[in-house]
Coordinates of C-alpha atoms in Angstrom, one line a residue:
M1471 CA 222.1 35.5 40.9
K1472 CA 223.9 36.7 37.5
K1473 CA 222.5 39.3 35.9
I1474 CA 219.6 39.3 33.2
I1475 CA 219.8 42.6 32.3
E1476 CA 222.5 45.1 31.6
I1477 CA 222.3 48.0 30.4
K1478 CA 225.2 50.3 29.7
N1479 CA 225.8 54.1 28.6
L1480 CA 222.0 54.3 27.5
S1481 CA 220.9 57.6 25.6
K1482 CA 218.2 59.0 23.6
S1483 CA 217.4 62.1 22.4
F1484 CA 214.4 63.5 21.1
G1485 CA 215.1 66.3 19.8
D1486 CA 217.0 69.3 22.4
I1487 CA 215.1 67.3 25.1
K1488 CA 217.6 64.5 26.2
A1489 CA 215.0 61.9 27.4
V1490 CA 217.6 59.1 28.7
D1491 CA 221.5 60.5 29.7
E1492 CA 224.8 57.9 29.6
L1493 CA 221.9 55.2 31.4
S1494 CA 223.8 52.5 33.1
F1495 CA 222.5 49.9 35.7
S1496 CA 221.9 46.0 36.5
V1497 CA 219.0 43.6 36.6
R1498 CA 219.8 40.0 38.8
E1499 CA 217.8 37.3 37.6
G1500 CA 214.3 36.9 40.3
E1501 CA 214.3 39.6 41.7
L1502 CA 211.9 42.3 41.1
F1503 CA 213.4 45.7 40.1
A1504 CA 211.7 49.4 40.8
F1505 CA 212.9 51.9 38.7
L1506 CA 211.8 55.6 40.0
G1507 CA 211.1 58.4 38.2
V1508 CA 208.3 61.7 38.3
N1509 CA 207.1 61.6 35.0
G1510 CA 209.7 62.6 32.1
A1511 CA 212.0 60.2 34.1
G1512 CA 213.1 58.7 31.3
K1513 CA 211.0 55.6 32.9
S1514 CA 208.9 54.9 29.9
T1515 CA 212.1 55.7 27.1
T1516 CA 214.2 52.9 28.5
I1517 CA 211.9 51.2 28.4
N1518 CA 210.7 51.3 25.2
I1519 CA 213.9 51.0 24.4
M1520 CA 214.8 47.7 26.2
C1521 CA 211.3 46.1 24.2
G1522 CA 212.2 47.3 20.5
Q1523 CA 209.7 49.3 20.3
L1524 CA 212.6 52.6 20.0
S1525 CA 215.3 53.6 18.9
K1526 CA 217.9 54.4 21.0
D1527 CA 220.5 57.1 20.1
S1528 CA 223.8 55.2 21.7
G1529 CA 224.4 52.2 24.5
K1530 CA 224.0 48.9 25.3
I1531 CA 221.7 46.6 26.3
T1532 CA 222.3 42.7 27.5
I1533 CA 219.2 40.4 28.2
N1534 CA 220.0 37.4 29.0
G1535 CA 222.8 37.0 27.9
S1536 CA 221.7 38.7 23.6
D1537 CA 222.2 42.0 22.6
L1538 CA 219.4 43.4 22.0
D1539 CA 220.6 45.2 18.2
K1540 CA 221.5 41.2 17.5
N1541 CA 218.7 39.1 18.4
I1542 CA 215.5 41.5 19.2
D1543 CA 213.0 38.7 18.3
S1544 CA 215.0 36.3 20.5
I1545 CA 214.7 38.7 23.7
K1546 CA 211.3 39.9 23.0
S1547 CA 210.3 35.7 23.2
E1548 CA 211.5 36.4 27.0
L1549 CA 209.6 39.3 28.0
G1550 CA 206.4 39.8 29.0
V1551 CA 205.5 44.1 29.4
V1552 CA 202.1 45.2 30.4
F1553 CA 202.5 49.0 29.8
Q1554 CA 200.4 52.0 31.7
N1555 CA 198.0 52.1 29.0
S1556 CA 195.6 48.7 27.6
V1557 CA 196.8 47.7 24.6
L1558 CA 193.6 44.9 24.6
D1559 CA 190.5 44.7 21.6
S1560 CA 187.8 46.5 23.7
A1561 CA 185.7 44.9 20.8
L1562 CA 186.6 41.5 21.4
S1563 CA 185.6 39.1 23.8
V1564 CA 188.9 38.2 27.1
Y1565 CA 189.3 34.6 24.9
D1566 CA 189.7 35.9 21.9
N1567 CA 191.5 38.5 22.8
L1568 CA 194.5 36.6 24.4
E1569 CA 193.7 33.2 21.9
S1570 CA 194.9 35.9 19.5
R1571 CA 197.5 37.3 21.6
A1572 CA 198.5 33.4 22.5
A1573 CA 198.7 32.3 18.7
L1574 CA 201.3 34.8 18.3
Y1575 CA 203.6 33.0 20.5
G1576 CA 202.9 30.4 18.2
I1577 CA 200.8 28.2 21.3
F1578 CA 197.4 26.8 19.5
G1579 CA 194.8 24.7 20.4
S1580 CA 195.6 22.2 23.6
E1581 CA 198.7 24.4 25.0
F1582 CA 196.2 27.6 24.8
K1583 CA 193.7 26.2 26.4
E1584 CA 195.4 24.9 29.5
R1585 CA 197.2 28.3 30.2
L1586 CA 194.6 30.3 30.0
S1587 CA 193.1 28.6 32.6
E1588 CA 196.4 28.3 34.6
L1589 CA 195.9 32.3 34.1
A1590 CA 192.0 32.3 34.4
K1591 CA 192.4 30.8 37.4
L1592 CA 195.4 32.4 38.7
L1593 CA 193.6 35.8 39.0
E1594 CA 190.8 35.2 39.2
F1595 CA 189.0 35.7 35.8
E1596 CA 187.2 32.1 34.7
N1597 CA 183.6 33.8 34.4
I1598 CA 184.2 36.8 32.7
L1599 CA 185.9 34.7 29.6
K1600 CA 182.9 35.9 27.2
Q1601 CA 182.1 39.4 28.0
S1602 CA 184.0 42.0 26.0
V1603 CA 186.5 43.9 27.1
G1604 CA 184.6 47.0 26.7
K1605 CA 182.5 46.1 28.9
L1606 CA 184.7 45.3 32.1
S1607 CA 185.6 47.1 34.5
G1608 CA 188.8 48.8 35.5
G1609 CA 190.2 46.6 37.8
Q1610 CA 188.8 43.4 35.3
R1611 CA 190.7 44.9 32.4
R1612 CA 194.3 45.0 34.3
R1613 CA 194.3 41.4 34.7
I1614 CA 193.7 40.6 31.0
D1615 CA 196.6 43.1 30.7
I1616 CA 197.8 40.9 33.0
A1617 CA 197.2 37.6 31.2
R1618 CA 198.3 38.8 28.2
S1619 CA 201.7 39.4 28.9
L1620 CA 202.1 35.9 30.4
L1621 CA 200.9 33.8 28.4
H1622 CA 204.1 33.2 26.9
K1623 CA 205.5 31.9 30.5
P1624 CA 208.4 34.7 30.0
K1625 CA 211.9 35.3 32.0
I1626 CA 211.3 38.7 32.6
L1627 CA 208.1 40.7 33.4
I1628 CA 207.8 44.9 32.9
L1629 CA 205.1 46.3 34.9
D1630 CA 204.8 50.3 34.1
E1631 CA 202.9 51.5 37.0
P1632 CA 200.7 48.7 36.4
T1633 CA 197.6 49.6 39.4
T1634 CA 197.9 52.9 38.8
G1635 CA 193.8 53.8 39.8
L1636 CA 193.4 50.6 40.8
D1637 CA 191.2 49.5 44.0
P1638 CA 192.6 48.0 46.9
Q1639 CA 191.8 44.2 47.0
T1640 CA 192.8 44.1 42.7
R1641 CA 195.9 45.4 43.9
K1642 CA 196.6 43.1 46.1
L1643 CA 195.2 40.3 44.3
L1644 CA 197.5 40.6 41.0
W1645 CA 200.8 41.6 43.5
N1646 CA 199.7 37.8 45.4
V1647 CA 199.7 36.2 41.7
I1648 CA 202.9 37.8 41.0
Y1649 CA 205.3 36.8 43.8
E1650 CA 203.5 33.5 43.6
L1651 CA 205.0 33.5 40.2
R1652 CA 208.9 34.5 41.2
Q1653 CA 209.1 31.6 43.7
K1654 CA 207.8 29.3 41.3
E1655 CA 209.0 30.5 37.7
N1656 CA 211.7 32.4 38.9
M1657 CA 210.7 35.8 37.0
T1658 CA 211.9 38.5 37.1
V1659 CA 209.7 41.5 37.1
F1660 CA 211.1 44.8 36.3
L1661 CA 209.0 47.5 37.6
T1662 CA 208.4 51.8 37.4
T1663 CA 205.4 52.8 40.3
H1664 CA 204.1 55.3 42.5
Y1665 CA 203.0 53.7 44.8
M1666 CA 206.4 53.9 47.1
E1667 CA 205.1 51.1 49.7
E1668 CA 205.4 48.7 46.3
A1669 CA 208.9 50.0 45.8
S1670 CA 209.4 48.8 49.1
D1671 CA 209.5 44.8 48.2
A1672 CA 211.4 45.5 46.6
D1673 CA 214.7 43.3 45.7
Y1674 CA 216.6 46.9 44.3
V1675 CA 215.9 50.6 43.2
V1676 CA 217.0 53.2 41.1
I1677 CA 215.1 56.6 40.9
L1678 CA 216.2 58.2 38.0
D1679 CA 215.7 61.9 37.2
G1680 CA 216.8 64.3 34.2
G1681 CA 216.8 60.5 32.4
K1682 CA 220.2 59.9 35.0
I1683 CA 220.9 57.5 37.7
S1684 CA 219.9 59.8 41.3
D1685 CA 220.2 57.3 43.4
E1686 CA 220.2 53.7 43.9
G1687 CA 220.4 50.3 46.1
T1688 CA 218.1 48.9 48.4
P1689 CA 214.7 50.1 50.4
L1690 CA 216.9 49.7 53.7
E1691 CA 219.8 51.0 52.5
L1692 CA 218.1 54.1 50.5
K1693 CA 216.5 54.8 53.9
N1694 CA 219.0 54.2 56.8
K1695 CA 220.6 56.8 53.7
Y1696 CA 217.8 59.7 53.5
T1697 CA 215.4 59.0 56.4
R1698 CA 215.5 59.1 59.9
D1699 CA 213.9 56.2 62.8
Y1700 CA 210.4 56.7 64.0
I1701 CA 208.8 56.1 67.9
T1702 CA 206.2 55.3 68.5
L1703 CA 205.6 55.2 72.3
Y1704 CA 202.5 54.5 74.2
S1705 CA 200.9 55.4 78.1
V1706 CA 202.8 57.4 78.7
T1707 CA 202.4 61.2 79.6
E1708 CA 203.9 63.7 78.0
N1709 CA 205.8 65.0 80.1
E1710 CA 207.3 61.6 80.3
A1711 CA 208.1 62.1 76.4
K1712 CA 209.4 65.7 76.7
K1713 CA 211.8 64.0 79.0
L1714 CA 213.3 62.2 76.4
G1715 CA 215.1 65.5 75.2
V1716 CA 213.7 64.1 71.4
E1717 CA 211.5 66.1 68.8
Y1718 CA 208.4 64.3 69.2
R1719 CA 204.6 65.0 68.0
S1720 CA 201.1 64.0 70.2
N1721 CA 199.1 61.6 68.6
R1722 CA 195.8 61.2 70.1
D1723 CA 196.9 57.7 71.9
S1724 CA 200.6 58.1 71.3
F1725 CA 202.9 60.1 70.9
L1726 CA 205.6 60.1 67.8
L1727 CA 209.0 59.6 68.3
T1728 CA 211.9 60.9 65.3
V1729 CA 215.2 59.9 65.7
E1730 CA 218.6 59.9 64.1
N1731 CA 218.7 56.0 63.3
T1732 CA 218.0 52.5 64.8
A1733 CA 221.5 52.8 66.8
K1734 CA 219.8 56.0 68.3
A1735 CA 216.7 54.7 69.6
T1736 CA 217.6 51.6 71.0
E1737 CA 220.3 54.1 73.3
L1738 CA 216.9 55.4 74.2
I1739 CA 215.6 52.9 75.0
I1740 CA 218.0 51.5 77.2
K1741 CA 217.9 54.7 78.9
N1742 CA 214.7 55.5 79.9
P1743 CA 212.8 51.2 80.1
E1744 CA 210.3 52.6 82.8
I1745 CA 208.6 55.0 79.7
F1746 CA 209.8 51.9 77.3
K1747 CA 207.1 49.8 77.1
D1748 CA 204.3 49.5 74.9
Y1749 CA 205.6 50.5 71.7
E1750 CA 207.0 50.3 68.1
I1751 CA 209.9 51.5 66.1
T1752 CA 209.4 51.9 62.2
K1753 CA 212.2 53.7 59.5
G1754 CA 211.4 56.2 57.1
K1755 CA 209.0 55.6 53.9
M1756 CA 210.9 55.0 50.1
D1757 CA 208.2 58.6 49.9
D1758 CA 211.1 60.5 52.4
V1759 CA 213.5 58.8 50.3
F1760 CA 212.2 60.4 46.6
L1761 CA 211.4 63.2 48.2
A1762 CA 214.5 63.2 49.4
V1763 CA 217.1 63.0 46.4
T1764 CA 215.3 64.1 43.7
G1765 CA 212.9 67.0 45.9
K1766 CA 209.6 66.3 44.0
K1767 CA 206.8 64.7 44.4
L1768 CA 206.0 61.5 42.5
L1769 CA 202.7 61.6 40.4
G1770 CA 201.3 58.3 38.5
G1771 CA 201.1 59.0 34.6
D1772 CA 202.9 58.7 31.0
D1773 CA 206.4 59.9 30.9
K1774 CA 209.4 59.8 28.2

């Protein structure tokens, strides 16, 4: 896959604060890329520079083969952006919000109505087109934010904490839509999130701290590097669990064993087949990875 986003030695300061410090990374076409960091790590600053809303101090950004410094207008047409805070006009209806946005991309008349129909069906907002945005629930409003970003069929969708505060049903709907678009249109998704289960589904992860990359890799690579494996063992006594000689804790109907890695888990199972009759093996979580890399908890909200 080709590199659709390339960032080299990007820097941006606000007075004495270096929000982004010689940052370099790339994103491959069609992948789900997770850009993680605590508040103030530099995520939103990087995104605002990529979108042309903020000037950089130094460095180079190339998006879909175009230099940001030379082709900002063409690059903007390639991007769909869902910011942390909604940018919809609360006084206008859903229909009018989307119609006015589409017009900025030269989408009018029957072309607009056809695209609106597609998105309304996909994101399940067909029955609220005439409602004013100010009267929508948070979940409904977020669906319209997503639709607004997709009107012009962008090659890259930037999602800056898109599901913060949403109920599980709406979160699931949004991710189903994003998955479908990635499959159908090979759309690249650039994600910031504080929900680590969302980051676990990414193709590649970059963890930012203090404007610099603390570590990067696939979720599996990072889990193998920073976490241990867990075996949930059912239908055994505590004496049997203790006999295995590994760290464990008792749950209501099982014992949770902690092992160094999958190889150690396999070795333990092979040596004790009479004990391992009903069990599950799981990797550590991305929350554990993030804490290990940064020593901090990941919380939602604005950042620079």
